[in-house]
Coordinates of C-alpha atoms in Angstrom, one line a residue:
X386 CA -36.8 26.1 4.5
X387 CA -33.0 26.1 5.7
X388 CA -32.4 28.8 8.7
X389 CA -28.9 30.4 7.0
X390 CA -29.6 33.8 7.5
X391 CA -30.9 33.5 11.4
X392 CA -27.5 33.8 13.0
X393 CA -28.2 32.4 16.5
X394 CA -26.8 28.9 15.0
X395 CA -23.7 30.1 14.8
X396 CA -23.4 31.8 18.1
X397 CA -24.3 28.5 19.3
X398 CA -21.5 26.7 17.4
X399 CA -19.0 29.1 18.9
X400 CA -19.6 27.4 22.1
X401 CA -19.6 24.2 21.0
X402 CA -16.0 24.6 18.8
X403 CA -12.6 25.9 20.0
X404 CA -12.4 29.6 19.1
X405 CA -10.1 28.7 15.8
X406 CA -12.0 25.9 14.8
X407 CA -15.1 27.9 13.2
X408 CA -14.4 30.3 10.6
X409 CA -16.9 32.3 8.9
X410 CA -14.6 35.3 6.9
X411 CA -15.5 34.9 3.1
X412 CA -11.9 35.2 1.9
X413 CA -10.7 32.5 4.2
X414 CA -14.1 30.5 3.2
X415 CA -13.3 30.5 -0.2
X416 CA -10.8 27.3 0.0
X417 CA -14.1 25.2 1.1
X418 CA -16.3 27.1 -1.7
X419 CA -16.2 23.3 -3.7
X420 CA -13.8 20.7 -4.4
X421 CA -11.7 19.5 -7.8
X422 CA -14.7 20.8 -9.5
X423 CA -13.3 23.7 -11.1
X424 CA -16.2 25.8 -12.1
X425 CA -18.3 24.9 -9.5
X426 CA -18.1 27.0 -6.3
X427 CA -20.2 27.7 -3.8
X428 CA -19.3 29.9 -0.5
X429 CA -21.2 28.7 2.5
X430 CA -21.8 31.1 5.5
X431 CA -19.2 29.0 8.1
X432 CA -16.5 25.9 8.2
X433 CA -16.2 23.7 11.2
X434 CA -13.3 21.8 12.2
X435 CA -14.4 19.8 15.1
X436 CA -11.3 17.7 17.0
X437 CA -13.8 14.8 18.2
X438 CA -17.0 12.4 17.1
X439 CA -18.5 14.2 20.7
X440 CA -18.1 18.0 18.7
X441 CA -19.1 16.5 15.5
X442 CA -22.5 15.3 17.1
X443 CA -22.8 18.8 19.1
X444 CA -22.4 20.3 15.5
X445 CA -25.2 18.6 14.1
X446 CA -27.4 18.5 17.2
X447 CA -27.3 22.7 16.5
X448 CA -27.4 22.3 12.8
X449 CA -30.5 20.0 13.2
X450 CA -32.1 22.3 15.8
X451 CA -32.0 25.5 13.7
X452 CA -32.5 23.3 9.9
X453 CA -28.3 24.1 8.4
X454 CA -27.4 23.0 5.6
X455 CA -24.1 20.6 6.5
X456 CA -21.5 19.9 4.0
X457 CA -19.3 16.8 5.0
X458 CA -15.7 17.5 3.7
X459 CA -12.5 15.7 3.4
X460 CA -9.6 16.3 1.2
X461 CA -11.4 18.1 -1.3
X462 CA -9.9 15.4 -3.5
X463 CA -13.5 15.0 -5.7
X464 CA -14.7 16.1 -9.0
X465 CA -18.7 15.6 -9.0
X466 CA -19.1 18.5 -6.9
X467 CA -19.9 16.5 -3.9
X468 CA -18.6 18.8 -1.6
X469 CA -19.7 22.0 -2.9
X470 CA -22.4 23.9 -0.4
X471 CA -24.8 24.5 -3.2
X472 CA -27.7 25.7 0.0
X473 CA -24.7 27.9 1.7
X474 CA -25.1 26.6 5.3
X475 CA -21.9 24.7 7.1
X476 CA -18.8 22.9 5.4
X477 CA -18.3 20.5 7.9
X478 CA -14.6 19.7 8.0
X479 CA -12.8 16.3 9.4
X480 CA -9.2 17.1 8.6
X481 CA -8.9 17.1 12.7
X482 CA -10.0 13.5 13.5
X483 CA -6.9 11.6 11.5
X484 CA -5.3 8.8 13.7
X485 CA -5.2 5.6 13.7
X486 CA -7.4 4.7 17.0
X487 CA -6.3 0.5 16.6
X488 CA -3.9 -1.5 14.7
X489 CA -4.5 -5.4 15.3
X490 CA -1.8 -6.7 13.1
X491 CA -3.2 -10.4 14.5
X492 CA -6.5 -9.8 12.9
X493 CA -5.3 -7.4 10.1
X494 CA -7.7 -4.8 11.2
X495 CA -7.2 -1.2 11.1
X496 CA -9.6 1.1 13.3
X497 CA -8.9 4.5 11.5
X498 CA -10.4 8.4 11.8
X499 CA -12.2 9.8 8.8
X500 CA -10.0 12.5 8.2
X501 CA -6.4 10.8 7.9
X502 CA -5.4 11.4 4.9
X503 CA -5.0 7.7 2.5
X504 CA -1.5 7.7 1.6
X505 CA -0.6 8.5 5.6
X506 CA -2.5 5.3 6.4
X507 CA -0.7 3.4 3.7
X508 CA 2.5 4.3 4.2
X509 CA 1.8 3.5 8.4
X510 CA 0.0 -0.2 6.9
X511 CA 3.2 -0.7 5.2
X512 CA 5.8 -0.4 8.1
X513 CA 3.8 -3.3 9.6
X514 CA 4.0 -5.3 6.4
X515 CA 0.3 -4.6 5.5
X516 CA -1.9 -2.6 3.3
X517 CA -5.2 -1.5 2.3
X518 CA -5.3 -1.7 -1.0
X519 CA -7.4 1.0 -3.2
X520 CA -4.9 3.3 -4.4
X521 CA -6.4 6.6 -5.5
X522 CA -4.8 8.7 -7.5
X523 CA -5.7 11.4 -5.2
X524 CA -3.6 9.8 -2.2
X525 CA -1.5 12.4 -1.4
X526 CA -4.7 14.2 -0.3
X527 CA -7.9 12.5 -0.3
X528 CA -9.2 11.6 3.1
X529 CA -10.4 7.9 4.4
X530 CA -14.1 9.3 5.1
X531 CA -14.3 11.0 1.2
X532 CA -13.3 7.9 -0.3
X533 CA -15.9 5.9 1.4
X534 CA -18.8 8.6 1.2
X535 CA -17.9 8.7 -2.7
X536 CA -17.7 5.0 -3.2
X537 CA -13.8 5.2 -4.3
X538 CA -11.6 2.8 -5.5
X539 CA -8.5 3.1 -8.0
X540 CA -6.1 1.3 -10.1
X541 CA -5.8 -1.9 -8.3
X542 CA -9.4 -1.9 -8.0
X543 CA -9.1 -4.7 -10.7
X544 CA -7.7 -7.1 -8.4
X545 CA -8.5 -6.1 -5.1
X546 CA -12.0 -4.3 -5.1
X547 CA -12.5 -0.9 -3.9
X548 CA -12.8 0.6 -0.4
X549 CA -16.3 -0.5 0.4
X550 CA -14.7 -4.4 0.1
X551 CA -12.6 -4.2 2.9
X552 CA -14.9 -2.1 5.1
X553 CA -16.2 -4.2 8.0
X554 CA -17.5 -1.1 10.1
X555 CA -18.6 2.2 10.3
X556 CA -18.9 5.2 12.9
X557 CA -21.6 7.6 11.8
X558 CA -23.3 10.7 13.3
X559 CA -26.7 11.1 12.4
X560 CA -28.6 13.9 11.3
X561 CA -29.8 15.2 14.6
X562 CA -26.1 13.9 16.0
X563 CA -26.8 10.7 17.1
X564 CA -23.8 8.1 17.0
X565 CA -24.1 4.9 15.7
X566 CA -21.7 1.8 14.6
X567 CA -23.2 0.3 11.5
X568 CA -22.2 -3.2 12.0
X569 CA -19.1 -5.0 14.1
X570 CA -15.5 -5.5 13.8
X571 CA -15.5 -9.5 12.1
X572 CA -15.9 -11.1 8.6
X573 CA -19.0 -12.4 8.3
X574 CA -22.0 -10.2 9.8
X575 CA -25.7 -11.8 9.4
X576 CA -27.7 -9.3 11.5
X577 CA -30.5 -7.2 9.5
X578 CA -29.8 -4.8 6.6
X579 CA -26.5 -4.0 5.4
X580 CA -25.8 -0.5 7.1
X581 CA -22.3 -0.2 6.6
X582 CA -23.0 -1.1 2.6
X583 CA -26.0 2.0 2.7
X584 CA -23.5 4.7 4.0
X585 CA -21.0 3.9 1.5
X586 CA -21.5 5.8 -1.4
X587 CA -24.3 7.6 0.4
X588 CA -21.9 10.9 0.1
X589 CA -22.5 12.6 3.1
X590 CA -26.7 12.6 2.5
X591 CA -27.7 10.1 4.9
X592 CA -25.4 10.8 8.0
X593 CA -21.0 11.6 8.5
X594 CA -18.8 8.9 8.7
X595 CA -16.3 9.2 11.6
X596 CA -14.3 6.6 12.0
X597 CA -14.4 3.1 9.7
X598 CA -12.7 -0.7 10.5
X599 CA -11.5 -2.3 7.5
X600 CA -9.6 -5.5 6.8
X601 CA -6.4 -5.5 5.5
X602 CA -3.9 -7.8 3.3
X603 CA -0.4 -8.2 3.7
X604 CA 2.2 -6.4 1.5
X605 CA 2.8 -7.6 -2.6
X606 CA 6.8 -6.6 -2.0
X607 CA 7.5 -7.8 -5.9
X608 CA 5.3 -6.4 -9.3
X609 CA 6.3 -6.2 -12.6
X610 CA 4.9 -3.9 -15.3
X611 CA 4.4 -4.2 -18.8
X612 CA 3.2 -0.8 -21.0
X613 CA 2.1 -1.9 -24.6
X614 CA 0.8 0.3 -27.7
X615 CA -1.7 -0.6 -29.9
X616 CA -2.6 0.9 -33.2
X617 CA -6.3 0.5 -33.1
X618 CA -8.6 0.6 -29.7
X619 CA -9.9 -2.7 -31.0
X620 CA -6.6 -4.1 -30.7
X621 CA -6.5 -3.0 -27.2
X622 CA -9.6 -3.8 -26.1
X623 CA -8.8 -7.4 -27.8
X624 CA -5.8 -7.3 -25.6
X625 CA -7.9 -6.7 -21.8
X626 CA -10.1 -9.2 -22.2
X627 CA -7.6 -12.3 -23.7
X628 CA -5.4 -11.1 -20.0
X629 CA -9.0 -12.1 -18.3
X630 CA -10.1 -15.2 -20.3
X631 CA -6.5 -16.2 -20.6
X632 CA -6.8 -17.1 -16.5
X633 CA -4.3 -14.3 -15.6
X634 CA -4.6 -12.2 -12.6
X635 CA -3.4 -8.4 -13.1
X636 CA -3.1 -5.7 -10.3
X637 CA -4.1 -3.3 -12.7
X638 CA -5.1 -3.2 -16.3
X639 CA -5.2 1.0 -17.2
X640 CA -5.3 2.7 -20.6
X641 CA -4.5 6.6 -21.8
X642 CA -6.1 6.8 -25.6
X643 CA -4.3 9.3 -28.3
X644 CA -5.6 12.3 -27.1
X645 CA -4.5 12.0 -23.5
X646 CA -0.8 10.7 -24.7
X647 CA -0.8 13.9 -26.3
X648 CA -1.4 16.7 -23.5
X649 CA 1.4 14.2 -21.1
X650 CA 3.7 14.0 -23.5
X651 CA 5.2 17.7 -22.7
X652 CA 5.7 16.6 -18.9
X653 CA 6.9 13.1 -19.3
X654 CA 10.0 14.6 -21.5
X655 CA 9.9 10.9 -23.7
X656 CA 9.0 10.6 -27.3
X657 CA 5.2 9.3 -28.3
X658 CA 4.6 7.0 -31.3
X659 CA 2.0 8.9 -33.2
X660 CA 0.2 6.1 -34.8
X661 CA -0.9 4.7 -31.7
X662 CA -4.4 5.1 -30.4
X663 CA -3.5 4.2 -27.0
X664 CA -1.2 2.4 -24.9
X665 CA -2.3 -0.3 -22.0
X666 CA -0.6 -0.6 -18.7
X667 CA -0.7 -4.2 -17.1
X668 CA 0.4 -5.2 -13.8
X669 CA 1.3 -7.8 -11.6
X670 CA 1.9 -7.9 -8.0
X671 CA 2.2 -10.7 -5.4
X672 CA 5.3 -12.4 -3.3
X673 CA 7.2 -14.6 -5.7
X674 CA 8.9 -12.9 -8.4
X675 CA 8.9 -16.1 -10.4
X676 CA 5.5 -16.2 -10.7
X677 CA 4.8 -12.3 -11.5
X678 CA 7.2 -13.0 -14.3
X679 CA 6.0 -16.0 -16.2
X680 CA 2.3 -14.3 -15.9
X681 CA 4.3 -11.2 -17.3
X682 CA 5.5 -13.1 -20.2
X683 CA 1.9 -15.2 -20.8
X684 CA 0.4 -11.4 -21.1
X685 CA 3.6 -10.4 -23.6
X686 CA 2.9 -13.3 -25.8
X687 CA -0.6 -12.5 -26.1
X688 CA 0.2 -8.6 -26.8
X689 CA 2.3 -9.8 -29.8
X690 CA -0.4 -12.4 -31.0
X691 CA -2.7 -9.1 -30.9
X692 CA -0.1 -7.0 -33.1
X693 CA 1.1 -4.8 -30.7
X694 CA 2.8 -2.0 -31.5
X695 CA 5.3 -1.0 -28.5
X696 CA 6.1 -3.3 -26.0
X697 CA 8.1 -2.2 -22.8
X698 CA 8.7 -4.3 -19.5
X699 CA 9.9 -3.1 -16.0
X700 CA 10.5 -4.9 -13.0
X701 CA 12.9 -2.9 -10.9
X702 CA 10.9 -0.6 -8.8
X703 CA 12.5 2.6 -10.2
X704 CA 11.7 1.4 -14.0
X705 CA 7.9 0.6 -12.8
X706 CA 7.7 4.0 -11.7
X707 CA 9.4 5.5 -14.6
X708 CA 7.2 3.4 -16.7
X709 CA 3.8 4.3 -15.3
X710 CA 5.3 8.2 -16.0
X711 CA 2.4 8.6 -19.1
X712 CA -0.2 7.5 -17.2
X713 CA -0.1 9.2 -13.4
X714 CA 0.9 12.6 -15.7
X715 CA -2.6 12.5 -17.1
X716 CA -4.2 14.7 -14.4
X717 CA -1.5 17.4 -14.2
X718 CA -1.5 17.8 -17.6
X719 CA -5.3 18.1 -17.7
X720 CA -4.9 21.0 -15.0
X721 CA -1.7 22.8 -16.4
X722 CA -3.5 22.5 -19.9
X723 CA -7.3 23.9 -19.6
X724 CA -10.7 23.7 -17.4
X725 CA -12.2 20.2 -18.1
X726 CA -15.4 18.4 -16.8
X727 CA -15.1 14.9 -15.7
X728 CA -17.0 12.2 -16.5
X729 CA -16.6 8.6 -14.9
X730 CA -18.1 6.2 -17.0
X731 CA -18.5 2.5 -15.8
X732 CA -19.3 -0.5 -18.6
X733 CA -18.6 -4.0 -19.5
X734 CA -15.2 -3.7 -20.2
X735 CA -15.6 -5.6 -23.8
X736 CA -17.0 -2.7 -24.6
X737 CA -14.3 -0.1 -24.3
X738 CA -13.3 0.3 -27.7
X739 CA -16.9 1.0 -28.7
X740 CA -17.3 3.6 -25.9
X741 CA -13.8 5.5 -26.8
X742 CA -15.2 5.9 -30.5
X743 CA -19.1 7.5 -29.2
X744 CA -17.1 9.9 -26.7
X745 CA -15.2 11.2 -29.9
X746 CA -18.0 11.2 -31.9
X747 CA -20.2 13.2 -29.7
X748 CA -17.3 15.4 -28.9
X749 CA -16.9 16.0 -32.7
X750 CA -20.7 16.3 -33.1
X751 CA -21.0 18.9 -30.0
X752 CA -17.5 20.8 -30.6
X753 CA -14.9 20.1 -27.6
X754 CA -12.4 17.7 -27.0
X755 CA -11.7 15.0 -24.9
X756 CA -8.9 13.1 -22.9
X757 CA -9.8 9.6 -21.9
X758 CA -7.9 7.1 -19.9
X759 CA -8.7 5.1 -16.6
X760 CA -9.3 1.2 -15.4
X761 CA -9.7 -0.3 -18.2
X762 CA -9.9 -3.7 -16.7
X763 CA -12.6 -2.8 -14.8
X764 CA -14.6 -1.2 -17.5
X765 CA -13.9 2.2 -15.9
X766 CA -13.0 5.3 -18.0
X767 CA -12.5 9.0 -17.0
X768 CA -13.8 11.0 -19.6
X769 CA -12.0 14.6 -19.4
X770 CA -13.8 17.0 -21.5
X771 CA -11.5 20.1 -22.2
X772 CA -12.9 23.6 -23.0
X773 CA -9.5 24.7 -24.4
X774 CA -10.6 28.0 -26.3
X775 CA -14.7 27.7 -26.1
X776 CA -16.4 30.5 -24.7
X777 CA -18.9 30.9 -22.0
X778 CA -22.2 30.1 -24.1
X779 CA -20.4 27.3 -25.7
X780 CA -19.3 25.6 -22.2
X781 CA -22.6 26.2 -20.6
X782 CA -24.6 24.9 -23.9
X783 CA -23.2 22.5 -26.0
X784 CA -20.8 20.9 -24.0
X785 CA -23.6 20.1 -21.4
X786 CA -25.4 19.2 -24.2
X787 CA -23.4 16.5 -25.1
X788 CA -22.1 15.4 -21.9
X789 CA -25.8 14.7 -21.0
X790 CA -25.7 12.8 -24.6
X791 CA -22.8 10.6 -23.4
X792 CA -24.5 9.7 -20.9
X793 CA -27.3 8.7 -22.4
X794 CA -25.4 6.8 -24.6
X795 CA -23.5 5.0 -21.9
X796 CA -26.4 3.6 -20.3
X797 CA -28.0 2.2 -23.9
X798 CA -24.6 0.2 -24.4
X799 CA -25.4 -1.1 -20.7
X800 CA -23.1 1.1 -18.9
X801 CA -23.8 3.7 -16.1
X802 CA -23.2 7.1 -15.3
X803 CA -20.3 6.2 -12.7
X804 CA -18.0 4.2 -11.7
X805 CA -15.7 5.5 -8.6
X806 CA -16.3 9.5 -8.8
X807 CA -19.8 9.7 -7.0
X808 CA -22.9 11.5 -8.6
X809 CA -22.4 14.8 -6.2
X810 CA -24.3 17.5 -7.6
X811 CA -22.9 17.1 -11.3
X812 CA -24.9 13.6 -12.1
X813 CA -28.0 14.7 -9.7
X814 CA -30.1 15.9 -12.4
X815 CA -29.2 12.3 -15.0
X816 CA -30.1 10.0 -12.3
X817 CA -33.8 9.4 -12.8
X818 CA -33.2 8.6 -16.7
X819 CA -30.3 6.4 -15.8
X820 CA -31.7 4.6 -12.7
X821 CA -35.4 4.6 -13.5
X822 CA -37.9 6.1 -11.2
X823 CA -39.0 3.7 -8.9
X824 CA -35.2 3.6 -7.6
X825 CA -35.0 7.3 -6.9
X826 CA -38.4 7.0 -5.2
X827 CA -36.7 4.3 -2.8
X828 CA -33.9 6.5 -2.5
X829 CA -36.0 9.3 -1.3
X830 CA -37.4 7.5 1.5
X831 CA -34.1 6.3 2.8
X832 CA -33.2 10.2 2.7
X833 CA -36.2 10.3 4.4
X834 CA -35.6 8.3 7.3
X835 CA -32.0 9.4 8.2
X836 CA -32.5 13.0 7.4
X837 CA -36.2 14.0 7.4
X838 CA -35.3 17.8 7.6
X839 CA -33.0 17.3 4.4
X840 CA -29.9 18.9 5.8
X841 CA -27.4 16.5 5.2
X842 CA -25.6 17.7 2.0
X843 CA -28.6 18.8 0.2
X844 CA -28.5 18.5 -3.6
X845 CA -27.1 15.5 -4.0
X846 CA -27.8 12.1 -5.5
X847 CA -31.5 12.9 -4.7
X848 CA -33.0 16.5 -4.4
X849 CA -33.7 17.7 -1.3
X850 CA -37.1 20.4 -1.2
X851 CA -35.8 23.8 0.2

């Protein structure tokens, strides 16, 4: 049974913590009541903002002692609810620890803080001619520690990988605030089970990740864009997998179906071909311009052999940005527009069309509406369902109802319940049906071991008895 109400923990966390650095008035508590998650909030009883691994350890050595609840938060950058204190307890907070500790540009390593925030550590990577990849949408505020706790990844994901594939280390604190390095700083590592591979994704259950080494890649200074629209998603779908079979290499393959084109389409200030049930967005990045263009005009020639409908091309760096405008305007529209519920859905990406037809239909059998667009060369959709005008009953019935029906869906056309967004408390309670139970059992007893009283953010990806 957690301790929240016996308040000697927090007498003992003032000593630990600078006098700013714990807060525990609700009205300044609310900003750390949840994260992107918009109707899920949850006020715990304190926030710490510990300045160094040492304090972070001291925090859970008191948490452990007197059985908190501890919340691991970064940016607040998620949307499965992953850092929502659904047991009250602690938000722990890493904002504090974001440097870069080393940069070996000889190796192409990066020793980095948790809570820098990723497009600071890009933009740093890219003064010294090299990068980390994943690009999250959320980069302007998403934290290095979140996106490995939630198993991120992004757009270029299609080329590069996500985060986890370019993580060769970990800094954790335990449960009862023991520090450990999951692995070592080199390529190839042969030594006993995976660690570094169990914490990523774990978010925040099994122990807090500090600090991380990854690998890095040098700089793609050239890319070239195409954006093309099809009439039918069958069309498109056609179109993603002749750019794989075809031996091309894209940085990114996304898509935005009708419905999204529709809510952008008052922010991007550009007209929308009605007819079209989506448009794609293909990439290609690298060092030779040459190249990027004779792969650019392979993938045009096989749009038009397709039928598309629209077919645009940018290559100066302004006109790529102005061309992606549809697609990064997705998400502000969503939030300017109406509440939504997201819902990551990961597939073979053959499949896409068929999956964009059972989201409408369940949407039209259940009564809401949906915005879908995301990776589509990795088989990776985000599923925005909108409330728009339903009530209370409606958003709390039905729509659950059918999101829970999606999901069921998903996994009987050989998909799963998520593909970068983490399970958080949102997918928690679909797991079992989609993973099977011996899994969850297995996942229990690794809970088990690292966190035997349960306090490391409870609630998620397995429950935790209170």
């Amino acid at each position: 049974m957690y301790q929240t109400t016996q308040r000697a923990w927090l007498e003992s966390l003032r000593q630990t913590l600078n006098p700013n650095d714990l807060i525990t008035d609700p009205d300044r508590l609310a900003s750390f009541s949840g994260d992107e998650t918009r109707d899920l909030h949850h006020l715990p009883e304190a926030a710490a903002f510990p300045r160094s691994v040492a304090q972070v350890s001291a925090v859970l050595r008191v948490c452990s002692e007197h059985c908190i609840p501890v919340v691991p938060r970064g940016g607040g950058s998620g949307v499965s609810g992953g850092a929502a204190a659904i047991h009250g307890g602690l938000v722990l907070s890493l904002r504090h620890l974001n440097r870069i500790v080393v940069l070996d540009a000889r190796n192409m390593t990066v020793t980095v803080e948790a809570g820098m925030v990723t497009g600071t550590l890009q933009d740093r990577l890219a003064e010294k001619g090299l990068r980390l990849p994943p690009d999250p949408g959320s980069r302007d505020w998403c934290q290095v520690g979140g996106n490995l706790a939630e198993a991120a990844a992004g757009p270029k994901s299609v080329k590069y990988g996500a985060f986890r594939d370019y993580v060769l280390n970990l800094e954790v604190v335990l449960a009862d605030g023991r520090v450990i390095w999951t692995g070592a700083d080199v390529r190839k590592f042969a030594c006993g089970y995976n660690l570094t591979h169990l914490i990523l994704g774990s978010e925040g259950t099994l122990g807090v990740i500090t600090k991380a080494v990854f690998r890095l890649v040098p700089t793609a200074p050239e890319s070239v864009l195409l954006r093309m629209g099809f009439t039918t998603l069958e069309a498109a779908t056609d179109m993603i997998c002749r750019v794989f079979t075809s031996g091309l290499t894209p940085s990114e393959v996304e898509i935005v179906d009708r419905d999204a084109i529709a809510l952008a389409q008052p922010l991007c200030n550009a007209p929308a071909d009605p007819d079209l049930a989506a448009y794609l967005w293909i990439g290609f990045d690298g060092r030779e311009a040459d190249f990027l263009m004779a792969d650019a005009e392979r993938a045009a020639d096989l749009a038009e052999s397709i039928g598309c409908a629209d077919l645009l091309f940018a290559s100066d760096p302004d006109q790529v940005r102005r061309l992606w405008t549809y697609r990064h305007r997705i998400g502000p529209a969503v939030i300017e527009t109406t509440p939504f519920r997201d819902v990551d859905l990961s597939f073979p990406r053959a499949a896409l069309a068929d999956v964009v037809h059972m989201v409408k239909e369940v949407g039209r059998r259940y009564g809401f509406r949906t915005a879908v667009f995301g990776h589509a060369g990795d088989g990776n959709l985000h599923v925005n369902v909108l409330r728009d005008a339903l009530d209370e009953a409606a958003w709390q019935g039905p729509v659950r109802e059918g999101i829970a029906d999606i999901y069921r869906r998903v996994c009987a056309m050989g998909g799963t319940l998520s593909g970068e967004h983490g399970v958080g408390c949102t997918l928690t309670p679909y797991l079992e049906e989609a993973l099977g139970s011996t899994r969850l059992v297995l996942m229990a007893g690794i809970k088990e071991v690292f966190d035997p009283q349960g306090i490391l953010n409870p609630g998620k990806i397995v429950e935790t008895p209170i």
